[in-house]
CSV table of C-alpha atoms in Angstrom, one decimal:
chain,number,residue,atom,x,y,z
T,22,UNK,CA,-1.7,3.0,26.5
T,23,UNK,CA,-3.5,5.6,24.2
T,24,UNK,CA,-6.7,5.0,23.9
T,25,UNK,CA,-8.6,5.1,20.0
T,26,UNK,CA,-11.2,7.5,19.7
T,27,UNK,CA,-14.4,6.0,18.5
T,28,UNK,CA,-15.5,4.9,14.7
T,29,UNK,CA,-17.4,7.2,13.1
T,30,UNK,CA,-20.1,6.1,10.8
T,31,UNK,CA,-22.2,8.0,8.5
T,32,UNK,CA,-26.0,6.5,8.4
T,33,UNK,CA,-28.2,7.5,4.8
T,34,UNK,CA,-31.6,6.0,4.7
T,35,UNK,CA,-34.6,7.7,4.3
T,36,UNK,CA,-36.9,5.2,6.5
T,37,UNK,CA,-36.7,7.6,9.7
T,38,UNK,CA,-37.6,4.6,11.6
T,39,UNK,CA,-35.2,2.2,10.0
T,40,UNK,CA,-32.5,5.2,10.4
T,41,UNK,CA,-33.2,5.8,14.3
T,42,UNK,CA,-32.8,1.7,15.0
T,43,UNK,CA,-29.4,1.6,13.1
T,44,UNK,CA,-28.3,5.2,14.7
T,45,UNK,CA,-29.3,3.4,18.5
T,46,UNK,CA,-27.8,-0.6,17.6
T,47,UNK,CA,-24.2,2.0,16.9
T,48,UNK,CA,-24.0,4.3,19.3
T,49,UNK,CA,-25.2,1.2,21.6
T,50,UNK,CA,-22.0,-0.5,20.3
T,51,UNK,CA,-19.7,2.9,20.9
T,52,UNK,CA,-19.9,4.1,17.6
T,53,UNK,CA,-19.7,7.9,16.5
T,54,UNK,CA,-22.9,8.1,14.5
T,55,UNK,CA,-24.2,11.1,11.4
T,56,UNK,CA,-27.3,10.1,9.8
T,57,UNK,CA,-28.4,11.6,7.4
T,58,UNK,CA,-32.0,11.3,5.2
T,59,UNK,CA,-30.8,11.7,1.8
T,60,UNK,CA,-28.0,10.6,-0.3
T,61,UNK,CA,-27.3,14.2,-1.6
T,62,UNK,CA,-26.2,15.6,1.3
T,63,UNK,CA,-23.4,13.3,2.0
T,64,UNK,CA,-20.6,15.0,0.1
T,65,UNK,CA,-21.4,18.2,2.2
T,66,UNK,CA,-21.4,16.4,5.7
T,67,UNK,CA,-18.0,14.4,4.8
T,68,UNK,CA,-16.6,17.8,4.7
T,69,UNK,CA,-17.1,18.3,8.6
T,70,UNK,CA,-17.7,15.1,10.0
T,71,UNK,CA,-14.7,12.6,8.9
T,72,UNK,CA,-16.5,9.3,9.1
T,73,UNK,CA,-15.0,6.0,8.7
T,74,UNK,CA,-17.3,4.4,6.6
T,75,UNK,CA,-20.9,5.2,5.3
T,76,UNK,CA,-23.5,2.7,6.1
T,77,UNK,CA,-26.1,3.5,2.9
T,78,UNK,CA,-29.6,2.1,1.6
T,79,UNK,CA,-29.6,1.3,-1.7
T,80,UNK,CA,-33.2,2.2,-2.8
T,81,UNK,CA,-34.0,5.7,-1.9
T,82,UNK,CA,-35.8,8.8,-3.3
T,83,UNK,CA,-33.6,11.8,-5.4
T,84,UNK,CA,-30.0,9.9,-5.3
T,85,UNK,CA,-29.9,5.8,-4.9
T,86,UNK,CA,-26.9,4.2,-2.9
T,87,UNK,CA,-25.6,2.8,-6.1
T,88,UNK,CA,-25.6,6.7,-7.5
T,89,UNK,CA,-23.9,7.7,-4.2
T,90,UNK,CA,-21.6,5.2,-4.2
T,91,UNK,CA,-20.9,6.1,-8.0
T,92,UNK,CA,-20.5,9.5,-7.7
T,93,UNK,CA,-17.5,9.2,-4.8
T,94,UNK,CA,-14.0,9.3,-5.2
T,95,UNK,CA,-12.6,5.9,-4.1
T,96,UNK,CA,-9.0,7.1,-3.2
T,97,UNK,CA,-10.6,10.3,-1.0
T,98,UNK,CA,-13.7,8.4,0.3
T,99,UNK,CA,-14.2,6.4,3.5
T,100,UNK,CA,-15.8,2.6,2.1
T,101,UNK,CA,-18.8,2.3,1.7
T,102,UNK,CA,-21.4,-0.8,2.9
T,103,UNK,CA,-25.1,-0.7,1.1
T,104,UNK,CA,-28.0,-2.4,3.1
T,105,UNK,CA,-31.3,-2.8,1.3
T,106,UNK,CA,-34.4,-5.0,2.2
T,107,UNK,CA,-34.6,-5.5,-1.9
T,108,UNK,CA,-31.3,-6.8,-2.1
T,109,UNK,CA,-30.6,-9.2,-4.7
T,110,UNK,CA,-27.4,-11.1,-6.2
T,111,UNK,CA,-27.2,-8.6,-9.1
T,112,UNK,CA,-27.5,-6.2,-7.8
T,113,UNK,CA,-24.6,-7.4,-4.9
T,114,UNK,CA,-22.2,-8.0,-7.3
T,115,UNK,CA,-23.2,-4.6,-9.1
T,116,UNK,CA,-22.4,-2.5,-6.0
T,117,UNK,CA,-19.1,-5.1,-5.1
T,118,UNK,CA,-18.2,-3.8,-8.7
T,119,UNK,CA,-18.5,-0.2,-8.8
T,120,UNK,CA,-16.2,-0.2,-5.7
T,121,UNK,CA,-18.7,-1.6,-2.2
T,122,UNK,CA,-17.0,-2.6,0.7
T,123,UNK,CA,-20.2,-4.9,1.3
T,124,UNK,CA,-23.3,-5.6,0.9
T,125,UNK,CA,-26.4,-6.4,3.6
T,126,UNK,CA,-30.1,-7.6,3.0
T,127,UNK,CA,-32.3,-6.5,5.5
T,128,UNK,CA,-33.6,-7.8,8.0
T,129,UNK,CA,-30.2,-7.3,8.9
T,130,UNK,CA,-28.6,-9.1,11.3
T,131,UNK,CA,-26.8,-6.9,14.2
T,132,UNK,CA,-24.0,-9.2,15.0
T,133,UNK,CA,-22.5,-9.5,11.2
T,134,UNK,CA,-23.2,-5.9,10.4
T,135,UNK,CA,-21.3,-4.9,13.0
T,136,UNK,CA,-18.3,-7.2,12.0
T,137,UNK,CA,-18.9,-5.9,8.9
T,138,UNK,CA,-18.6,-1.6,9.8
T,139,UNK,CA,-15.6,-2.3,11.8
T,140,UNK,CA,-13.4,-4.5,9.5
T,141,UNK,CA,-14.5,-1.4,6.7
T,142,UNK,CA,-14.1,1.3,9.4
T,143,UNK,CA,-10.4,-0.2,10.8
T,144,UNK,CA,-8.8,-0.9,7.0
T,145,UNK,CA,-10.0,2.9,6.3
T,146,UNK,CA,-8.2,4.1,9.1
T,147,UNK,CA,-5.0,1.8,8.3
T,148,UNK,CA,-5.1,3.2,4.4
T,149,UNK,CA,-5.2,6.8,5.9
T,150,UNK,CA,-2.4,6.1,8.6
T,151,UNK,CA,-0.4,5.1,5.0
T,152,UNK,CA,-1.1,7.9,3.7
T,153,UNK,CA,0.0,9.9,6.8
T,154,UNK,CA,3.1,7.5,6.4
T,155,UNK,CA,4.3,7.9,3.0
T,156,UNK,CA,4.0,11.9,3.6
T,157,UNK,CA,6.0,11.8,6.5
T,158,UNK,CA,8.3,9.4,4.6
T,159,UNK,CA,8.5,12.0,2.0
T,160,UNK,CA,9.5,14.7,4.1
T,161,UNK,CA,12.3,12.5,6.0
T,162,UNK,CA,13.8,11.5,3.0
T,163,UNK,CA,13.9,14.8,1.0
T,164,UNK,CA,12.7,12.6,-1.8
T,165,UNK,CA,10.1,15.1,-3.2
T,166,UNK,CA,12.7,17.6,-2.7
T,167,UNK,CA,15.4,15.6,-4.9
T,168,UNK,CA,13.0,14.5,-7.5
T,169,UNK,CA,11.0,17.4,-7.8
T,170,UNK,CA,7.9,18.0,-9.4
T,171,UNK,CA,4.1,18.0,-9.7
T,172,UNK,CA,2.8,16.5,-12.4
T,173,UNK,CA,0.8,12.9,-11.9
T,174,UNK,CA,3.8,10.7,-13.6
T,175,UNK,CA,6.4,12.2,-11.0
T,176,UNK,CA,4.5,11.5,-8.2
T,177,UNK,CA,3.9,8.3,-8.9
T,178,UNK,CA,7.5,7.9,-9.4
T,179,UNK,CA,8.2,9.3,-6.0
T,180,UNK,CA,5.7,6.1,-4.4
T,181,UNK,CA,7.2,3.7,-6.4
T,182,UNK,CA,10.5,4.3,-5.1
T,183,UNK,CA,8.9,4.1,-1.6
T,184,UNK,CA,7.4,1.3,-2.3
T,185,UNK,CA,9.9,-0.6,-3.7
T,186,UNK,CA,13.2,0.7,-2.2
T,187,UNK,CA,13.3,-1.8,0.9
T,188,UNK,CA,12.6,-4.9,-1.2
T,189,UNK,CA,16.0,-5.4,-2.5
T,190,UNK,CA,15.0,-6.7,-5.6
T,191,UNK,CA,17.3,-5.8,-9.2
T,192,UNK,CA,16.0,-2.8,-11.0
T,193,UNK,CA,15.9,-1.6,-14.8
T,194,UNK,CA,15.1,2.5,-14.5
T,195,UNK,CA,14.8,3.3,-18.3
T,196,UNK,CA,14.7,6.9,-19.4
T,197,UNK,CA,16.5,9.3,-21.9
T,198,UNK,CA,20.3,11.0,-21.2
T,199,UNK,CA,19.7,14.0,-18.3
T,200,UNK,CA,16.2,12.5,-16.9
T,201,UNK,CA,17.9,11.7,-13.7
T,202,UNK,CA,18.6,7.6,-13.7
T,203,UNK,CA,21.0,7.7,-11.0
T,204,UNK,CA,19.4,10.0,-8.8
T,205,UNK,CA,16.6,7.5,-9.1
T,206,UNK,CA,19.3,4.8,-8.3
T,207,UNK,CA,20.8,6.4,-5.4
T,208,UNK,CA,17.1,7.3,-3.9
T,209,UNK,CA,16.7,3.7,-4.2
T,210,UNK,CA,19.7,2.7,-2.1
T,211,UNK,CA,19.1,5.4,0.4
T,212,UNK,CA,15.8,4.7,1.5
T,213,UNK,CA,16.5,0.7,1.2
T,214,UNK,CA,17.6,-1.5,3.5
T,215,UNK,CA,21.3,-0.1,3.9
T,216,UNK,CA,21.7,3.4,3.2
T,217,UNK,CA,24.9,3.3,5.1
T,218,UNK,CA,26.6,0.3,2.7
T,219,UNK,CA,29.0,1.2,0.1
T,220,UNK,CA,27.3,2.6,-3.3
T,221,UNK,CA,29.4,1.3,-6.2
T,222,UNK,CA,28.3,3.0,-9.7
T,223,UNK,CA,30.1,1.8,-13.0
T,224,UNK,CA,29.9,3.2,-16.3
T,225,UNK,CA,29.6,-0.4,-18.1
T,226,UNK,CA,30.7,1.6,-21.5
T,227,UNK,CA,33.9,2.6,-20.3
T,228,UNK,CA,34.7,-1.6,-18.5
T,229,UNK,CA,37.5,-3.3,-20.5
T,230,UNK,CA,37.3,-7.1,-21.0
T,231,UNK,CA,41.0,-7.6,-20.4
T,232,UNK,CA,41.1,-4.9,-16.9
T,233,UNK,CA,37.6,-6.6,-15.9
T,234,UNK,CA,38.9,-9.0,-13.4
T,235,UNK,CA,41.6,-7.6,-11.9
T,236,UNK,CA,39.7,-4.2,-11.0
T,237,UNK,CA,36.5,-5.7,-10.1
T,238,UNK,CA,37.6,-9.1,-8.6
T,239,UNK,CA,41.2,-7.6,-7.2
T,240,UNK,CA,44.3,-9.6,-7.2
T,241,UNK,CA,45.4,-12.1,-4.5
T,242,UNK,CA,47.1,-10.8,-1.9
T,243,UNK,CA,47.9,-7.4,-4.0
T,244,UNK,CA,44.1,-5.1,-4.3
T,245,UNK,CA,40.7,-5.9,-3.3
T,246,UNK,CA,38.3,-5.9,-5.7
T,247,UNK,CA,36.2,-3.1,-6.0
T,248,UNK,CA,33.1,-5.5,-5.6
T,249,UNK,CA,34.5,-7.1,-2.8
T,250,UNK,CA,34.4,-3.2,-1.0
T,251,UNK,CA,30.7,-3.2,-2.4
T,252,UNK,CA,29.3,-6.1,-1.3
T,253,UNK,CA,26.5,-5.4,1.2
T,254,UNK,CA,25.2,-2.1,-0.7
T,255,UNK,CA,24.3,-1.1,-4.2
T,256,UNK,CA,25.9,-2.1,-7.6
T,257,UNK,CA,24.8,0.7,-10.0
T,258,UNK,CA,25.4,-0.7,-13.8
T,259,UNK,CA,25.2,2.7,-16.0
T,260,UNK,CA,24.6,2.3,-19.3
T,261,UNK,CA,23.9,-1.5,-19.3
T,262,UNK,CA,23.3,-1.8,-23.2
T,263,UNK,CA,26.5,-0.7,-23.9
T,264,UNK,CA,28.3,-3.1,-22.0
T,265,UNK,CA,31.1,-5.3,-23.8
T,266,UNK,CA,29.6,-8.6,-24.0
T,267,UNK,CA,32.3,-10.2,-22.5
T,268,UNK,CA,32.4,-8.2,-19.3
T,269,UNK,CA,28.3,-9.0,-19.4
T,270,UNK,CA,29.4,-12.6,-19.4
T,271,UNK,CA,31.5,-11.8,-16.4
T,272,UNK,CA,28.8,-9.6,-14.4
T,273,UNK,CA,26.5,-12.4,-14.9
T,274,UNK,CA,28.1,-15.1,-13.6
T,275,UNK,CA,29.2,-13.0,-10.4
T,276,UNK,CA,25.2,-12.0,-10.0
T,277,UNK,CA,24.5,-15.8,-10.6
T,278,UNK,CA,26.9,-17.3,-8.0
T,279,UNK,CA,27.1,-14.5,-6.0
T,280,UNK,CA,30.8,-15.2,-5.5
T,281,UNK,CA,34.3,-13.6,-7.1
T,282,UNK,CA,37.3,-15.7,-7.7
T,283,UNK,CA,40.1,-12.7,-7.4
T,284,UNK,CA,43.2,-13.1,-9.9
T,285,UNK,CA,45.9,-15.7,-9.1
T,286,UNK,CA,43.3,-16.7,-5.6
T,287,UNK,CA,42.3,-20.5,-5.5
T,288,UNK,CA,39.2,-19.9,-3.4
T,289,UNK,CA,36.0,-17.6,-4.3
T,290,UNK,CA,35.3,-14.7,-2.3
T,291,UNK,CA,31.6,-14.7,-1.7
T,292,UNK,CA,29.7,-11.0,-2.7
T,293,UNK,CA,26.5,-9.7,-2.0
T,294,UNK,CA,24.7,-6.8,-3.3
T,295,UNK,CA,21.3,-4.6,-5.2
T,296,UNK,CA,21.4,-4.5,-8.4
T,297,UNK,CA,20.3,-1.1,-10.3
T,298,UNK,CA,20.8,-0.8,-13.7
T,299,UNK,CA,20.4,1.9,-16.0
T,300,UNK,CA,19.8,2.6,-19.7
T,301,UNK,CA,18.6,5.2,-22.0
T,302,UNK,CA,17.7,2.5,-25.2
T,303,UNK,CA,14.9,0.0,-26.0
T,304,UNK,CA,16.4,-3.0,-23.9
T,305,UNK,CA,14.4,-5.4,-26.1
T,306,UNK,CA,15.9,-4.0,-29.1
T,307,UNK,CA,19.3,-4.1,-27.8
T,308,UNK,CA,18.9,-8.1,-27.0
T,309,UNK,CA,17.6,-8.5,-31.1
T,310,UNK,CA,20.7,-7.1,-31.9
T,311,UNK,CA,22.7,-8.9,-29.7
T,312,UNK,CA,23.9,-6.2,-27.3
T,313,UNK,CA,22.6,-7.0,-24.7
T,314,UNK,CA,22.3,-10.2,-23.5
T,315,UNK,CA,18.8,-12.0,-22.9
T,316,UNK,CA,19.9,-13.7,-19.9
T,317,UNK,CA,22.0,-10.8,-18.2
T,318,UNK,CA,18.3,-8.6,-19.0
T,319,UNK,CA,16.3,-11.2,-16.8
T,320,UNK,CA,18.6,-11.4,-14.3
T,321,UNK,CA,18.4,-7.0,-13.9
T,322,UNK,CA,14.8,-6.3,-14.7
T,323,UNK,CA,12.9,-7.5,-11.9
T,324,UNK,CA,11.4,-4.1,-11.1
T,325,UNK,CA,11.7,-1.5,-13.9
T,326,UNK,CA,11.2,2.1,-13.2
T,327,UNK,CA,10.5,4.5,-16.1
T,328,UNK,CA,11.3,8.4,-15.9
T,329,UNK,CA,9.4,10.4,-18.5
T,330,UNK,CA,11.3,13.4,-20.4
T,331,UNK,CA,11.1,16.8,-19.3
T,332,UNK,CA,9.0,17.8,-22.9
T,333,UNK,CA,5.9,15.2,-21.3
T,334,UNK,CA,6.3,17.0,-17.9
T,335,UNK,CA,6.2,20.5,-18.6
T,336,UNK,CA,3.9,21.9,-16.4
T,337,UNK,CA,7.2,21.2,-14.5
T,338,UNK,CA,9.2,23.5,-15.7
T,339,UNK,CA,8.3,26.2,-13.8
T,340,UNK,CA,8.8,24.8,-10.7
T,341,UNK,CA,12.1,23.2,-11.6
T,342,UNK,CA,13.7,26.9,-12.9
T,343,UNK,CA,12.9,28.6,-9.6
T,344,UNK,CA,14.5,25.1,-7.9
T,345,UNK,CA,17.7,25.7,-9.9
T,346,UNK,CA,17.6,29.3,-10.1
T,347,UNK,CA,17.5,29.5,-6.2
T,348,UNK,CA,20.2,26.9,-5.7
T,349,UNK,CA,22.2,28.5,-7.5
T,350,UNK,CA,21.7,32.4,-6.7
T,351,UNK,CA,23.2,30.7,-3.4
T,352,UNK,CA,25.8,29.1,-4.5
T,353,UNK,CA,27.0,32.0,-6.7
T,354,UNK,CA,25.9,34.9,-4.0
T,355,UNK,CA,23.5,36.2,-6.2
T,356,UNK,CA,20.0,37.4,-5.8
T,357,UNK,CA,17.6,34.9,-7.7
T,358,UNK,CA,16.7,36.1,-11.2
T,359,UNK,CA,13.2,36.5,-11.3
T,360,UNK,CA,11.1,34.3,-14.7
T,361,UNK,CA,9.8,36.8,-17.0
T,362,UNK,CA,6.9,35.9,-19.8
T,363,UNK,CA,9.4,35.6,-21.7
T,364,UNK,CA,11.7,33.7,-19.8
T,365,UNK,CA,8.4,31.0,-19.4
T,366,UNK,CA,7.6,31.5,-23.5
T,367,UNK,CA,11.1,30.1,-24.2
T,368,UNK,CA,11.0,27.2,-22.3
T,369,UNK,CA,7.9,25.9,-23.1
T,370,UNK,CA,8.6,26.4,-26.6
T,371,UNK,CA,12.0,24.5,-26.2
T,372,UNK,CA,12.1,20.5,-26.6
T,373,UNK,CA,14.9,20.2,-23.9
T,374,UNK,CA,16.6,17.4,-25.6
T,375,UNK,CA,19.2,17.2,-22.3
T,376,UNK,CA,16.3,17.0,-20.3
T,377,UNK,CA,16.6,17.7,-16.0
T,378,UNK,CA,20.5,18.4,-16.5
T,379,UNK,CA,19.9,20.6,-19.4
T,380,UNK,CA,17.6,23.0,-17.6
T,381,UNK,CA,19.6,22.9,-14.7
T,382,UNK,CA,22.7,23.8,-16.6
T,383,UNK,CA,20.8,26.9,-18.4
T,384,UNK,CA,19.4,28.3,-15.2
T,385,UNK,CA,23.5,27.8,-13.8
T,386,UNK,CA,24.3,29.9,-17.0
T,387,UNK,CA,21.1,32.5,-16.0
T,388,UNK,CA,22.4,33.0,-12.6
T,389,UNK,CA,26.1,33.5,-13.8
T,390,UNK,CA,24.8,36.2,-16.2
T,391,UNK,CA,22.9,37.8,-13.1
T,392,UNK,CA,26.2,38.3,-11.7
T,393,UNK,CA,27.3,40.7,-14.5
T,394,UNK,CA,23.9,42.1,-14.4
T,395,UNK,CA,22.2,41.0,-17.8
T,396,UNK,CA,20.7,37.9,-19.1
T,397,UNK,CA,17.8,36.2,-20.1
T,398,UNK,CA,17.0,32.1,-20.1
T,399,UNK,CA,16.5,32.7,-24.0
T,400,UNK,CA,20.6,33.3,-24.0
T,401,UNK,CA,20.9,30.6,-21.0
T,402,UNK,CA,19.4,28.0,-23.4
T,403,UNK,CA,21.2,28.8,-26.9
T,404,UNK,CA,24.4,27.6,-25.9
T,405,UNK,CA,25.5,25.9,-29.8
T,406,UNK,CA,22.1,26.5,-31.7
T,407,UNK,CA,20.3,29.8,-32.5
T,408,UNK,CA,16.8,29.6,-31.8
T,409,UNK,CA,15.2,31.9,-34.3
T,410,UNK,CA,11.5,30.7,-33.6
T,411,UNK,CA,11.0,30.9,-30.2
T,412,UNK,CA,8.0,33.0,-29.8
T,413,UNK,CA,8.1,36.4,-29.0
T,414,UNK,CA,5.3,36.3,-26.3
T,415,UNK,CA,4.0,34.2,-23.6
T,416,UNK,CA,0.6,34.0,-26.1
T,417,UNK,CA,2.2,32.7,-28.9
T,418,UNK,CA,4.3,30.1,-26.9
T,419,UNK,CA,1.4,28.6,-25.4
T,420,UNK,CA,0.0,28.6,-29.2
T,421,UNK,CA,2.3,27.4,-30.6
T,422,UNK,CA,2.2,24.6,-27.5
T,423,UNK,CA,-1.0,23.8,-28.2
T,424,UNK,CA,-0.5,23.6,-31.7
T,425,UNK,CA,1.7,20.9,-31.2
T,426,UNK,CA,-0.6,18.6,-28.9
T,427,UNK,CA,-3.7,19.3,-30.9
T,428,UNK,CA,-1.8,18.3,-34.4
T,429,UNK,CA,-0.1,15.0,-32.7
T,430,UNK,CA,-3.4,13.8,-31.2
T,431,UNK,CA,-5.3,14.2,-34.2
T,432,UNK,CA,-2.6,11.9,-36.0
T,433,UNK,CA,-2.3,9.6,-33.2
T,434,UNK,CA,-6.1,9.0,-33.6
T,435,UNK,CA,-6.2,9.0,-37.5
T,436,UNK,CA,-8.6,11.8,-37.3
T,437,UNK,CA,-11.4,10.5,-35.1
T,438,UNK,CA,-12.2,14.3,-33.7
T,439,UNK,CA,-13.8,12.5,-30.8
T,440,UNK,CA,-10.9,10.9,-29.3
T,441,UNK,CA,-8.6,13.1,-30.2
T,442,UNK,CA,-10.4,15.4,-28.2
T,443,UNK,CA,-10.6,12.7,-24.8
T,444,UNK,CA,-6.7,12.5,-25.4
T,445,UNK,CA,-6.4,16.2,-25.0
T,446,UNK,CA,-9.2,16.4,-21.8
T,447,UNK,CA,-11.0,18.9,-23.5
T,448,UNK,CA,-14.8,18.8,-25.5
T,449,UNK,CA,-15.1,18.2,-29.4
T,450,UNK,CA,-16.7,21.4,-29.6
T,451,UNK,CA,-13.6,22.8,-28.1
T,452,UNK,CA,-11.3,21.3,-30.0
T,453,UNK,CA,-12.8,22.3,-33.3
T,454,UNK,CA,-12.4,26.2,-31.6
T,455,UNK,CA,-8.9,25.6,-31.4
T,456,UNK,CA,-8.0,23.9,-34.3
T,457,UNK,CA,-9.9,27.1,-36.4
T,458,UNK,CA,-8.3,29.2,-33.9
T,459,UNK,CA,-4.8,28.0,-34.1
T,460,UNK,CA,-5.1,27.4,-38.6
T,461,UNK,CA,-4.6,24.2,-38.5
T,462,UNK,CA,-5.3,22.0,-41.6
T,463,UNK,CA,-6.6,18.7,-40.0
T,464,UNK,CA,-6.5,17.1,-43.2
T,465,UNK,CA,-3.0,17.7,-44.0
T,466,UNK,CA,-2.7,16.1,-40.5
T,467,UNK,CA,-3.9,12.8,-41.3
């Protein structure tokens, strides 16, 4: 059995005498110990000595435990327990507040502070093992290689599928045409319970009332149903709003009883399977307007993922291109064109209305060029539209970028400068730069 190496604690107090009896009590108790005599030189020593959890005084000279514990990063740091011989129930629930794993009075009690480091020091270790986890996770599954990307909202995508993949519960994944809904579905059933069950995807616009049954339920003693082959994996319902309402009468009842009753059979045949749905329209308006039905929607929305469109995750783009530029330089045998200024100038400039699978088609169309030795992505994207105001430059794409955020935040905000400058992350005085800068009228804006 492999044995744990030892906790590791990090000690800030600046009593020296106070510091040397809490550094002896934990190495007494097997402890790794750092102490340290001010609060300002944690965030150096945490980059060399990986401690478990800090063990801080609250009142001390220069930076106070409450301003260290503040001025941490909760996802990055190890937790934090304040001790303090001043302590009072304020300021307890003040520091259990801003994010403390505990707090102590002194005279402390060695016993409970103890219990207390180690149940801080053991669930840091078990978030960071996660962590470890999930990467490895993500490297087994080739899910950050299938939904690539590196902006926050991605990313977050990519851990909710891994968190939610093996729970088996229906899901809603909303998003516009080309955003990737069914590679979202399919990452779903892959990493879930049984990969290796049957994946069924339907395309609930093209189901016909009157073929419904007979395809889906079979027909006794002549076809199985094509349910009846999927029952143990993933039902994949494409395009839910547009649905026939009768066939929606017919999925629900099946996802209700979990049985089918094949044509011309006198006993059900009992199904099982995940629900994914997808759709790229406002489910709740689709159930005002009677397209959808209200039931059907509670019954398929128990977890609902949303993908963003490629025009809020453009930092993206980049990274995509070379993705499908590579790909396909080896599919077609082709050395991989390389992304001029220009080449990045037209696609941030572009709205990408077809999303993923639109810039994915243009870079197949780049590479295909490549092979007759010309081509540029501002001919791989005008496929049926001429583009006569794409910018010239990379500087007058990223203008003409910033243009657009600037002008949308300050209507979003109704012209309150201040947060219209928050929205964009950047300083009033910075925005009022740009918006001189760029000639924008701010009060055409509003």
């Amino acid at each position: 059995m492999t044995q744990q190496p030892a906790l590791k604690v990090l000690v800030v107090d600046d009593d020296k005498s106070m510091r040397l009896s809490l550094v002896e009590l934990l190495e007494a108790a097997g402890w790794q110990v750092q102490a340290l005599a001010r609060a300002a030189l944690v965030a150096d020593t945490l980059g060399h000595f990986q401690a478990d959890v800090i063990l801080s005084d609250v009142r001390m000279p220069g930076m106070s435990g409450l301003e260290l514990l503040a001025s941490l990063d909760r996802a990055e740091a190890p937790p934090m327990v304040l001790i303090s011989a001043h302590g009072d129930i304020p300021m307890a629930v003040q520091a259990i507040q801003q994010g403390a794993y505990s707090f102590i009075e002194k005279p402390y009690e060695p016993r409970r502070l103890l219990t207390v480091l180690t149940h801080a020091a053991e669930q840091s270790r078990m978030r960071i093992s996660n962590v470890r986890l999930r990467q490895r996770l993500y490297h087994l599954s080739g899910l950050d290689r299938v939904l690539l990307g590196q902006t926050d909202v991605v990313a977050d995508l990519r851990r909710d599928i891994l968190d939610l993949a093996d729970t088996g519960a229906s899901a809603l994944i909303s998003g516009e045409t080309g955003t990737g809904k069914e590679l979202v579905a399919r990452a779903l059933h892959d990493l879930g319970a049984n990969p290796d069950a049957p994946f069924l995807a339907l395309n609930c616009a093209a189901l016909s009332p009157e073929a419904f049954e007979a395809e889906m339920f079979g027909v006794s003693g002549e076809t199985e149903g094509r349910l009846v082959a999927a029952s143990g994996g993933t039902l994949f319902l494409d395009e839910i709003c547009s649905c026939p309402l009768p066939v929606q009468a017919k999925l629900l009842r099946v996802l209700e009883d979990k049985q089918i009753l094949p044509v011309g059979a006198t006993h059900p045949v009992p199904v099982t399977f995940r629900v994914v749905s997808a759709t790229n329209e406002d489910v709740t308006l689709a159930v005002a307007e009677n397209r959808l039905r209200q039931d059907l929607l509670f019954r398929i929305n128990t977890l609902v993922l949303t993908l963003p469109p490629l025009r809020q995750r453009r930092d993206d783009l980049g990274l995509l291109a070379t993705h499908f530029l590579a790909e396909f330089g080896r599919i077609y045998e082709v050395a991989m064109p390389e992304l001029s200024q220009d080449d990045v100038a037209v696609m941030l400039a572009h709205d990408w209305p077809g999303n993923v699978r639109e810039l994915r088609n243009a870079c197949e169309r780049r590479v295909l060029a490549a092979r007759r030795g010309g081509g540029s992505m501002t001919h791989a994207i005008q496929t049926d539209t001429q583009f006569d105001d794409v910018p010239d430059t990379l500087r007058e794409a990223v203008a003409a970028f910033e243009r657009e955020l600037i002008a949308k935040a300050i209507k979003a905000h109704e012209g309150r400068m201040d947060a219209a400058a928050e929205a964009l992350g950047i300083g009033r005085r910075t925005l009022n730069e740009k918006i001189v800068k760029l000639g924008l009228d701010k009060d055409a804006l509003i």
